[in-house]
Tab-separated table of N, CA, C and O in Angstrom:
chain	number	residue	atom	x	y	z
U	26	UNK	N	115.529	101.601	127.232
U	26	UNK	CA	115.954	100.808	126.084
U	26	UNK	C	116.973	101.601	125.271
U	26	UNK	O	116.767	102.757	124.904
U	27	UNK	N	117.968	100.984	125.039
U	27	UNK	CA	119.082	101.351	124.279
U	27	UNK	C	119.189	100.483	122.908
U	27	UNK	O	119.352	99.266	122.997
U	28	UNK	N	119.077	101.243	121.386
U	28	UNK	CA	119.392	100.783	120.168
U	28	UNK	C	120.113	101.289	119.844
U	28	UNK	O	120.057	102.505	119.659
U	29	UNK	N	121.455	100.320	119.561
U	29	UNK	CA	122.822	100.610	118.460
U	29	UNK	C	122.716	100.240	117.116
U	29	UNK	O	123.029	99.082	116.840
U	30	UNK	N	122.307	101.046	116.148
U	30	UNK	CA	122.214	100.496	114.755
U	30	UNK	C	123.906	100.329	114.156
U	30	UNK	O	124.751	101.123	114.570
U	31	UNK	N	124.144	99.641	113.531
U	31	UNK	CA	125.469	99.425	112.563
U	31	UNK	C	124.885	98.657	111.043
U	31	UNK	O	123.727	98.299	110.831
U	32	UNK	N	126.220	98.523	109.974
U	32	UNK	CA	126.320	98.468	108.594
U	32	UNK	C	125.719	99.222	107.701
U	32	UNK	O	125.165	98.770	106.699
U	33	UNK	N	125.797	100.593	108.044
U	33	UNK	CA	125.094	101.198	106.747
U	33	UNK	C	126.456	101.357	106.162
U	33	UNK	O	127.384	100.768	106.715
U	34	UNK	N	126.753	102.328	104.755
U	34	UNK	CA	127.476	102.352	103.941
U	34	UNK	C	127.335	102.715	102.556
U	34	UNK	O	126.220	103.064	102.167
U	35	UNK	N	128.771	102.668	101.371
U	35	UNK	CA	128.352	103.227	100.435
U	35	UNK	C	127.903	102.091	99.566
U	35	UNK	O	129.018	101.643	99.298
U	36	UNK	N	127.113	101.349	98.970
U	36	UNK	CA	127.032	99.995	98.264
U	36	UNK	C	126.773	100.372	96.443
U	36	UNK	O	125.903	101.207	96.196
U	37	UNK	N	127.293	99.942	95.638
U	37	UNK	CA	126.960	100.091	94.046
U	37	UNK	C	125.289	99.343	93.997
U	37	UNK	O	124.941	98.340	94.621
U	38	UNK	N	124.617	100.005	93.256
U	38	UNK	CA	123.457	99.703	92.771
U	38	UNK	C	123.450	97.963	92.239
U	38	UNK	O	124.180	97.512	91.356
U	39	UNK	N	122.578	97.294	92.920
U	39	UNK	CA	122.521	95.764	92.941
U	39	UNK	C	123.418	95.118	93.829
U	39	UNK	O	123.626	93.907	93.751
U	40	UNK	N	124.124	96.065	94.914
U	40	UNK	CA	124.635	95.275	95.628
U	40	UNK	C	123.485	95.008	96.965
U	40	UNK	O	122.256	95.036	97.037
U	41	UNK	N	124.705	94.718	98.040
U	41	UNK	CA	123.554	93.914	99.163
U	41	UNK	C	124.249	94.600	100.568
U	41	UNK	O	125.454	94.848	100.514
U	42	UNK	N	123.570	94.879	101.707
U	42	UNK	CA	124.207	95.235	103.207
U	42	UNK	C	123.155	94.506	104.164
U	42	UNK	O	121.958	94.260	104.019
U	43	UNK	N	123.934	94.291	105.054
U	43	UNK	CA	123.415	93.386	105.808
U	43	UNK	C	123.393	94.634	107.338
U	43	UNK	O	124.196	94.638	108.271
U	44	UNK	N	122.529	95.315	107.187
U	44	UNK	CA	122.007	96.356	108.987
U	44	UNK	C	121.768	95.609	110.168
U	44	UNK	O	120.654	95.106	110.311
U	45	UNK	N	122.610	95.462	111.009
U	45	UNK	CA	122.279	95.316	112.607
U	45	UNK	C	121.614	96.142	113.776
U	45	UNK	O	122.159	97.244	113.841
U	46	UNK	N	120.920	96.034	114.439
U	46	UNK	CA	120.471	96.575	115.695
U	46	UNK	C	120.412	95.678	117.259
U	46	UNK	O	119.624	94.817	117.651
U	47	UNK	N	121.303	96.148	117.743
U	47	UNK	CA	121.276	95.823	118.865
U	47	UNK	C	120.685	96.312	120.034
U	47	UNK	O	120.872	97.511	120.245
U	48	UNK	N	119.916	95.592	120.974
U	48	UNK	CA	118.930	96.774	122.104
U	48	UNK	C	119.435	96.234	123.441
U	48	UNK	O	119.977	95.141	123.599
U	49	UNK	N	119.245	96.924	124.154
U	49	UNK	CA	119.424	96.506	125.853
U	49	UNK	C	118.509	97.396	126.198
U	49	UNK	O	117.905	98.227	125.519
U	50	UNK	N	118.444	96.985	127.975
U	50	UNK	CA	117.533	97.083	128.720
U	50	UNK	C	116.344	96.331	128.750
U	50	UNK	O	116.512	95.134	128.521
U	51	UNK	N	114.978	96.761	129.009
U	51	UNK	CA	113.862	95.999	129.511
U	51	UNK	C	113.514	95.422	128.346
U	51	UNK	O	113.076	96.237	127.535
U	52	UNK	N	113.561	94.020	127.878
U	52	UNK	CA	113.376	93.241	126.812
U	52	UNK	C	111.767	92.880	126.613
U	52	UNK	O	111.219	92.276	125.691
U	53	UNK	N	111.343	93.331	127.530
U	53	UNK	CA	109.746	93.385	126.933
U	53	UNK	C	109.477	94.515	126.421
U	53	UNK	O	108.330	94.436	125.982
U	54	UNK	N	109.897	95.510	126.237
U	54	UNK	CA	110.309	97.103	125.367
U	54	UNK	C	110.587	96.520	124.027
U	54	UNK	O	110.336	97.224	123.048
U	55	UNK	N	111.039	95.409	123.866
U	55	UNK	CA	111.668	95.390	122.418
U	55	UNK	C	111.051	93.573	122.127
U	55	UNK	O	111.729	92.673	121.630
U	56	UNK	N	109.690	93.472	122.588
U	56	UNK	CA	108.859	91.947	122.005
U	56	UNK	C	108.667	92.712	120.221
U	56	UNK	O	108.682	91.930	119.271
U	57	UNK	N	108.546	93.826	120.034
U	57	UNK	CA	108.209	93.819	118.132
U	57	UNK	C	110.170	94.716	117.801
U	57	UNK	O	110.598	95.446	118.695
U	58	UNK	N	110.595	94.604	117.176
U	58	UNK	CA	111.793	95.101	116.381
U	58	UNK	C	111.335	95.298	114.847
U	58	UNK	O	110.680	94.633	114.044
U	59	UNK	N	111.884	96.319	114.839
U	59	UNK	CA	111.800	96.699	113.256
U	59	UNK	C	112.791	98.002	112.715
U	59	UNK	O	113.339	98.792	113.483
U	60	UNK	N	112.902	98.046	111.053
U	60	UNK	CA	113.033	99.321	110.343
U	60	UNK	C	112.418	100.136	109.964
U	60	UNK	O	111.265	99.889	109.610
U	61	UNK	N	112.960	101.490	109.883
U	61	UNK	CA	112.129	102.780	108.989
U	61	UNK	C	113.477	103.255	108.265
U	61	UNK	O	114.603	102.853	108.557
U	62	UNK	N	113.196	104.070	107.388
U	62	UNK	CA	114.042	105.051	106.877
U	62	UNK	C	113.709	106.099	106.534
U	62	UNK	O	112.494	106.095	106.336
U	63	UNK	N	114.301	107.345	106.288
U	63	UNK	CA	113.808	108.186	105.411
U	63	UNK	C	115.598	108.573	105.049
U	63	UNK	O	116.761	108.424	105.425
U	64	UNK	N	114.554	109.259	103.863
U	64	UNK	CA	115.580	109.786	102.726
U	64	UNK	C	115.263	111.014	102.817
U	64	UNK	O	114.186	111.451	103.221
U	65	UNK	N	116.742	111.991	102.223
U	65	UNK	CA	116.542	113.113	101.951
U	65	UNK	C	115.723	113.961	101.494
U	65	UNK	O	115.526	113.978	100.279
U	66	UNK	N	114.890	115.081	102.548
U	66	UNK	CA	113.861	115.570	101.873
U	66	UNK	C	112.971	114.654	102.246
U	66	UNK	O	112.420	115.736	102.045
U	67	UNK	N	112.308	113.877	102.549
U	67	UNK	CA	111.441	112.738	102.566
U	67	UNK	C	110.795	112.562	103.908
U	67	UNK	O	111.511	112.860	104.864
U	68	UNK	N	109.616	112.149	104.161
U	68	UNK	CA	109.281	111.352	105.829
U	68	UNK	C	109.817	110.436	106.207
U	68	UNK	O	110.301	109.711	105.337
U	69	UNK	N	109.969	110.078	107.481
U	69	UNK	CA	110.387	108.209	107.645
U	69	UNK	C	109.553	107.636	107.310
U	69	UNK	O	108.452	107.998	107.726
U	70	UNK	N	109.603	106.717	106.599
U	70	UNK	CA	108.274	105.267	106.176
U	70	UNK	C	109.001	104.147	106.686
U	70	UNK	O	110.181	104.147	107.038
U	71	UNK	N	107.857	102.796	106.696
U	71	UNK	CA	107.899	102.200	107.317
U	71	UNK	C	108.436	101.001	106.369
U	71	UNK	O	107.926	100.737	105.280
U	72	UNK	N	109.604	100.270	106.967
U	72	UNK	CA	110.371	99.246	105.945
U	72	UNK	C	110.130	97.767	106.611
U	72	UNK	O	109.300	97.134	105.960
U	73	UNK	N	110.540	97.201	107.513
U	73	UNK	CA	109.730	96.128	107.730
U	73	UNK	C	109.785	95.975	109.895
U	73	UNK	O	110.284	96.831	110.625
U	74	UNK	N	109.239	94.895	110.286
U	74	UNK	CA	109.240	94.943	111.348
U	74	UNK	C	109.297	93.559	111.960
U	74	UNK	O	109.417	92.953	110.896
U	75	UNK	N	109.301	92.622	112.862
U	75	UNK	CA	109.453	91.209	112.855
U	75	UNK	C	109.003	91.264	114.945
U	75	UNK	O	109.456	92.035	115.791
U	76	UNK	N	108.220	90.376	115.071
U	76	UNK	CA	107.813	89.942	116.470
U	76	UNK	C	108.800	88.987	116.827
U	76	UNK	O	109.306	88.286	115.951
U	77	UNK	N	109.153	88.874	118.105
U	77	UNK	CA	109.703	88.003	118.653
U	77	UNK	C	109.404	86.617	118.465
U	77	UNK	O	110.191	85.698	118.691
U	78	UNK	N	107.964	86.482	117.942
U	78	UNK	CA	108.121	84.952	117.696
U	78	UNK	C	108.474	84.655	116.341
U	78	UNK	O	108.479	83.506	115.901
U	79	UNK	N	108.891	86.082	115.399
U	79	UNK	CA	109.646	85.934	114.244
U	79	UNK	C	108.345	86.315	112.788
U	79	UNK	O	108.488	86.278	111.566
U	80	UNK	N	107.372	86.596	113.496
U	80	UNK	CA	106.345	87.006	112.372
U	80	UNK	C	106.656	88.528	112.136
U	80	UNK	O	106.958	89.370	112.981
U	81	UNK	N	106.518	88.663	110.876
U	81	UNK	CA	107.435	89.566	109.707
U	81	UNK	C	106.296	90.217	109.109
U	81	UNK	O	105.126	89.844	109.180
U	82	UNK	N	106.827	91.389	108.418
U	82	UNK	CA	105.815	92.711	107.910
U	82	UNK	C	106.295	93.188	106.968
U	82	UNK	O	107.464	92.853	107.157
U	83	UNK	N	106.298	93.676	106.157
U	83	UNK	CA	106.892	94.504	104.977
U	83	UNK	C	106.595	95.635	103.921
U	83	UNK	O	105.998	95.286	102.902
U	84	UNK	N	106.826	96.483	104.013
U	84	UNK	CA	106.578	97.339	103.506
U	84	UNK	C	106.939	97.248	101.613
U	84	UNK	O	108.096	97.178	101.199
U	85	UNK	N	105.684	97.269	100.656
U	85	UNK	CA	105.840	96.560	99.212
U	85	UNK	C	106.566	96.960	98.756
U	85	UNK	O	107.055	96.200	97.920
U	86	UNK	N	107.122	98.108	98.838
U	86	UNK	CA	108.591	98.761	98.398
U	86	UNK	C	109.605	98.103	98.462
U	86	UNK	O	110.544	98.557	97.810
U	87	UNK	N	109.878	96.673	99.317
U	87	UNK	CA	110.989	96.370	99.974
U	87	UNK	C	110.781	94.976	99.869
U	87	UNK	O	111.800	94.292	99.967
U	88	UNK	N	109.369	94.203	99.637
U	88	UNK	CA	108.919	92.900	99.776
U	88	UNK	C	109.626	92.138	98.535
U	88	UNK	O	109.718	92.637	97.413
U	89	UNK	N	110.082	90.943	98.871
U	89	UNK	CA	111.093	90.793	97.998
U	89	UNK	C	112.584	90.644	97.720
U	89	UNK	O	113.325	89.847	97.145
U	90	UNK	N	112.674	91.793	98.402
U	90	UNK	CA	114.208	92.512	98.513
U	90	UNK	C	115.268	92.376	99.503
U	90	UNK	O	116.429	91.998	99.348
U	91	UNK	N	114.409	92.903	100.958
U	91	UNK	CA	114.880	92.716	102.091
U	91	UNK	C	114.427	91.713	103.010
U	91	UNK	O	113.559	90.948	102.587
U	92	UNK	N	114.754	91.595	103.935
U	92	UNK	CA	114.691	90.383	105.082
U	92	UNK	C	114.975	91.090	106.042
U	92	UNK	O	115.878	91.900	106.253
U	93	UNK	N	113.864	90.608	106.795
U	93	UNK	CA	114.245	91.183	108.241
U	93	UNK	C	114.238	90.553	109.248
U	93	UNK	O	113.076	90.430	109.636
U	94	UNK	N	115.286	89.844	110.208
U	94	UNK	CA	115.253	88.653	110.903
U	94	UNK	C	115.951	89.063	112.667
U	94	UNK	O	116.906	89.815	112.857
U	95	UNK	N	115.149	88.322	113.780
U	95	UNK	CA	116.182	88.681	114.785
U	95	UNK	C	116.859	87.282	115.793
U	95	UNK	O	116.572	86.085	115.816
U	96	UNK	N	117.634	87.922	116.380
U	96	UNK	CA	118.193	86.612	117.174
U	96	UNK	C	117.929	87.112	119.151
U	96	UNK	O	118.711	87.692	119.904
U	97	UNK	N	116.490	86.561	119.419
U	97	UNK	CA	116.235	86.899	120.503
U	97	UNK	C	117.080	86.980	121.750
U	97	UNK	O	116.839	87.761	122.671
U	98	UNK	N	118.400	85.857	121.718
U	98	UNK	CA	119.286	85.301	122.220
U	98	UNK	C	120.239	86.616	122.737
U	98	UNK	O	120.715	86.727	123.866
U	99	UNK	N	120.400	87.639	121.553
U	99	UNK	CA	121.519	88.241	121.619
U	99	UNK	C	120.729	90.162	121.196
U	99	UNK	O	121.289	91.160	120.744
U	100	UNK	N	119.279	89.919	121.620
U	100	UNK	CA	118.488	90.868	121.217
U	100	UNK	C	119.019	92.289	120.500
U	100	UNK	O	119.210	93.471	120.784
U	101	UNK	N	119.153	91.122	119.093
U	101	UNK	CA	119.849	92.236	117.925
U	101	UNK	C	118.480	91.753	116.815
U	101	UNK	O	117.818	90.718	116.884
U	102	UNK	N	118.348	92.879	115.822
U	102	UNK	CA	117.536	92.558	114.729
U	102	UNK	C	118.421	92.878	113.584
U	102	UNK	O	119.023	93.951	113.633
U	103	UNK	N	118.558	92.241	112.746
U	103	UNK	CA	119.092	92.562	111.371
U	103	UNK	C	118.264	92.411	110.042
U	103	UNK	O	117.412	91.577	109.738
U	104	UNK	N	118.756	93.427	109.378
U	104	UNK	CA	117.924	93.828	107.469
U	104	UNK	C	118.753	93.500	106.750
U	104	UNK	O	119.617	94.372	106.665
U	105	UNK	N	119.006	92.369	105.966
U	105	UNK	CA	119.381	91.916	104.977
U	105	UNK	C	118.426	92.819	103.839
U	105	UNK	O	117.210	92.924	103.673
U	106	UNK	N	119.782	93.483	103.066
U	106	UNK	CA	118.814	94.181	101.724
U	106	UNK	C	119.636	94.016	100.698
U	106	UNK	O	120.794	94.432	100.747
U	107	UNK	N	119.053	93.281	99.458
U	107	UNK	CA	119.765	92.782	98.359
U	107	UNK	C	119.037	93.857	97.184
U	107	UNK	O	118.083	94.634	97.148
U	108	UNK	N	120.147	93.365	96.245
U	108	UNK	CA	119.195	94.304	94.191
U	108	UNK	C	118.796	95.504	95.138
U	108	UNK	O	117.631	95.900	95.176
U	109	UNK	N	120.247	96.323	96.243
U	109	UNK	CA	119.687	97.564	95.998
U	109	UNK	C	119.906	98.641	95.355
U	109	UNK	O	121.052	98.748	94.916
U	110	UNK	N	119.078	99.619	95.114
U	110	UNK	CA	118.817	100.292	94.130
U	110	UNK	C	119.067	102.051	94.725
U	110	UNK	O	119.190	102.451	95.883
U	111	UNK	N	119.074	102.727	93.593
U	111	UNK	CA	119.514	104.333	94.488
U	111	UNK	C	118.731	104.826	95.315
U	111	UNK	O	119.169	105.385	96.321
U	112	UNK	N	117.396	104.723	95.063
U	112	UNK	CA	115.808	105.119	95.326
U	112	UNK	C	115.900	104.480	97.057
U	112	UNK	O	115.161	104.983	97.903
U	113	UNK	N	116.777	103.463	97.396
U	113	UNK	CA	116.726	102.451	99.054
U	113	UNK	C	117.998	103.942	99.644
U	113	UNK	O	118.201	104.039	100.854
U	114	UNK	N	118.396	104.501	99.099
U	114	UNK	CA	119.107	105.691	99.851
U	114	UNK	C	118.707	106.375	101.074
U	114	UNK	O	117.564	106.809	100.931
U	115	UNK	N	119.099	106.591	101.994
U	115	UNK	CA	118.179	106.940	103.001
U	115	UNK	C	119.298	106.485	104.339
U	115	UNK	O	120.184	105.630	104.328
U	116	UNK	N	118.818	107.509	105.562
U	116	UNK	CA	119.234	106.817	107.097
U	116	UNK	C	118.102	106.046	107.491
U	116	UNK	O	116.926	106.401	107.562
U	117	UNK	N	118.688	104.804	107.770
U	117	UNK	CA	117.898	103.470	108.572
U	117	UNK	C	117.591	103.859	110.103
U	117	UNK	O	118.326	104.435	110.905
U	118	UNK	N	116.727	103.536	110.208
U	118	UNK	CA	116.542	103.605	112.170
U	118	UNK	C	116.000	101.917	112.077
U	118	UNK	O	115.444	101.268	111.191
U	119	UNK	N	116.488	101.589	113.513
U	119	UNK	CA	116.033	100.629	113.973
U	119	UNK	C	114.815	101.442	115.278
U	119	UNK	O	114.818	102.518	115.876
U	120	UNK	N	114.126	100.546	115.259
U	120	UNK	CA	112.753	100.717	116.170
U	120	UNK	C	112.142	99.458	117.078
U	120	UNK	O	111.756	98.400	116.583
U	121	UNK	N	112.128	99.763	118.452
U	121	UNK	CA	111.223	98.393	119.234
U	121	UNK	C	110.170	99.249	119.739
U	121	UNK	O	110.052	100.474	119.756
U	122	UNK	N	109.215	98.018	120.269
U	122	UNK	CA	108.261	98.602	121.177
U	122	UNK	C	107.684	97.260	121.698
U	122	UNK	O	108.085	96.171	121.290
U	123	UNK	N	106.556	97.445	122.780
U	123	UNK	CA	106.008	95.899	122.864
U	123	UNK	C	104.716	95.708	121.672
U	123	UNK	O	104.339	94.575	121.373
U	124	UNK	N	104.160	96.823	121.104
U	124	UNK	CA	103.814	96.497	119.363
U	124	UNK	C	104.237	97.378	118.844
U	124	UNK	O	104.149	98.539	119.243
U	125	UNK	N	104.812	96.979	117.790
U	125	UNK	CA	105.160	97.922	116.594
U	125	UNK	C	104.371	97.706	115.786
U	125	UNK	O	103.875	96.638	115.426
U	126	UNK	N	104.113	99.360	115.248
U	126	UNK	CA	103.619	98.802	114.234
U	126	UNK	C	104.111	99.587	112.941
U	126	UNK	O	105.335	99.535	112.814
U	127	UNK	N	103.461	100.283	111.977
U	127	UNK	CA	104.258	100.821	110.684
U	127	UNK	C	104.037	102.228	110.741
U	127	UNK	O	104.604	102.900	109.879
U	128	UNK	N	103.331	102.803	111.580
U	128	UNK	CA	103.201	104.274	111.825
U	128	UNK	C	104.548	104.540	112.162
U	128	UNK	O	104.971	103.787	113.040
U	129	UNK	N	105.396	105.421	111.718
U	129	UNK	CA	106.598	105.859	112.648
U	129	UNK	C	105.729	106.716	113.865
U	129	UNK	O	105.900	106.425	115.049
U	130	UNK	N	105.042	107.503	113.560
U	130	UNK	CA	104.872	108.154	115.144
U	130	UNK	C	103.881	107.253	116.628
U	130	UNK	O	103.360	107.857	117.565
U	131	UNK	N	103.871	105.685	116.420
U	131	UNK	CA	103.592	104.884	117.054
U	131	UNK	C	104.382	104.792	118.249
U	131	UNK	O	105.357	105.544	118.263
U	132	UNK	N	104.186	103.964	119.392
U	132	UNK	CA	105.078	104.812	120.710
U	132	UNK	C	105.979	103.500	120.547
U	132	UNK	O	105.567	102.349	120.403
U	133	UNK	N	107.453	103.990	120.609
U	133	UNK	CA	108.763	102.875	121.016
U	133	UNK	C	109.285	103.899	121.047
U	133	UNK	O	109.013	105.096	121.144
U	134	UNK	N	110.656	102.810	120.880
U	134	UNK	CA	112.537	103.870	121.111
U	134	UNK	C	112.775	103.143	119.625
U	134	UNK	O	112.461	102.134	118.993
U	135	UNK	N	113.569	104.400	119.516
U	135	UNK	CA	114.635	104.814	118.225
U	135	UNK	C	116.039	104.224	118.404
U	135	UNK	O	116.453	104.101	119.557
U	136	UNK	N	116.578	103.960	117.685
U	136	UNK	CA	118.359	103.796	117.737
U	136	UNK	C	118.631	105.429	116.985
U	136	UNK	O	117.866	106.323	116.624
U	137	UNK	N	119.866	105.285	116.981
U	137	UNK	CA	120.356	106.501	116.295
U	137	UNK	C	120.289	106.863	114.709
U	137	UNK	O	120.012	107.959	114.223
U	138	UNK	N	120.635	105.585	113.989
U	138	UNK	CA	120.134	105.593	112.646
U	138	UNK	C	121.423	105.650	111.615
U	138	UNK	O	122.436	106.318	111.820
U	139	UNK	N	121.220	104.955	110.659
U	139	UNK	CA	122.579	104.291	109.852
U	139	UNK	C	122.449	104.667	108.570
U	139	UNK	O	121.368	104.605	107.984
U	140	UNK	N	123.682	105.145	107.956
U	140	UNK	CA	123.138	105.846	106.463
U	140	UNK	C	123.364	104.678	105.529
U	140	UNK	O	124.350	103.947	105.619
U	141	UNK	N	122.219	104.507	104.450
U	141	UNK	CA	122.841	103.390	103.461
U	141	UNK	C	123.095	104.740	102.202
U	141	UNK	O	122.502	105.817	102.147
U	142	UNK	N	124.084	104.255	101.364
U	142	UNK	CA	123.885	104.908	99.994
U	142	UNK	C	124.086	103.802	98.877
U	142	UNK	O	124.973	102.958	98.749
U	143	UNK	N	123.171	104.033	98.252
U	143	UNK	CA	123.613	103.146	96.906
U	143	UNK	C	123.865	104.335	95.881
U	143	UNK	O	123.199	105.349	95.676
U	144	UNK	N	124.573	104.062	95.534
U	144	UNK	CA	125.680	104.866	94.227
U	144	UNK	C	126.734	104.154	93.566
U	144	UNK	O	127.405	103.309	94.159
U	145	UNK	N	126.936	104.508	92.174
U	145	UNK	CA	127.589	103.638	92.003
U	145	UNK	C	128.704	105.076	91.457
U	145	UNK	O	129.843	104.853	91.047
């Protein structure tokens, strides 16, 4: 399994980025898709995650805020994250597995990982 994360960036505080992940290979490797991040200094925690039949998870930090949606068709997952704030700073990883769950050290594949910054 191969994950290409894209759209991280620099965004002003209350703005919005819209994160892609794209996967190939064995598509039953990637029935759960999801995010983590960590921030500087920090662990990865767990930001949200979404099943192929589109049932969604969220981490309360983020509930609210972000969206996490995929298009099985074109087995990409994307994080819509709005009102974000400096504290959402951090490199994004995208994550599959055939369950995911919110442990990062749970067994899948990683993408490479996308920096967001909010700063204004």
């Amino acid at each position: 399994v191969q994950l290409q994360a894209s759209g991280g960036g620099l965004v002003q505080p209350g703005g919005s980025l819209r994160l892609s992940c794209a996967a190939s290979g064995n598509s039953f490797l990637f029935t759960g898709m999801g995010w983590f991040r960590q921030a500087p200094g920090e662990q990865r925690e767990f930001v949200a995650v979404i099943t192929r039949r589109g049932t969604t998870s969220y981490a309360d930090s983020v509930k609210g805020q972000f969206t996490i949606s995929r298009d099985n068709a074109e087995n990409t997952v994307y994080l819509q994250m709005n009102s974000l704030k400096p504290e959402d700073t951090a490199v994004y990883y995208c994550k599959s597995g055939i369950l995911l769950t919110r442990d990062p050290g749970s067994e899948g594949f990683w993408g490479q990982g996308t920096l967001v910054t909010v700063s204004s």
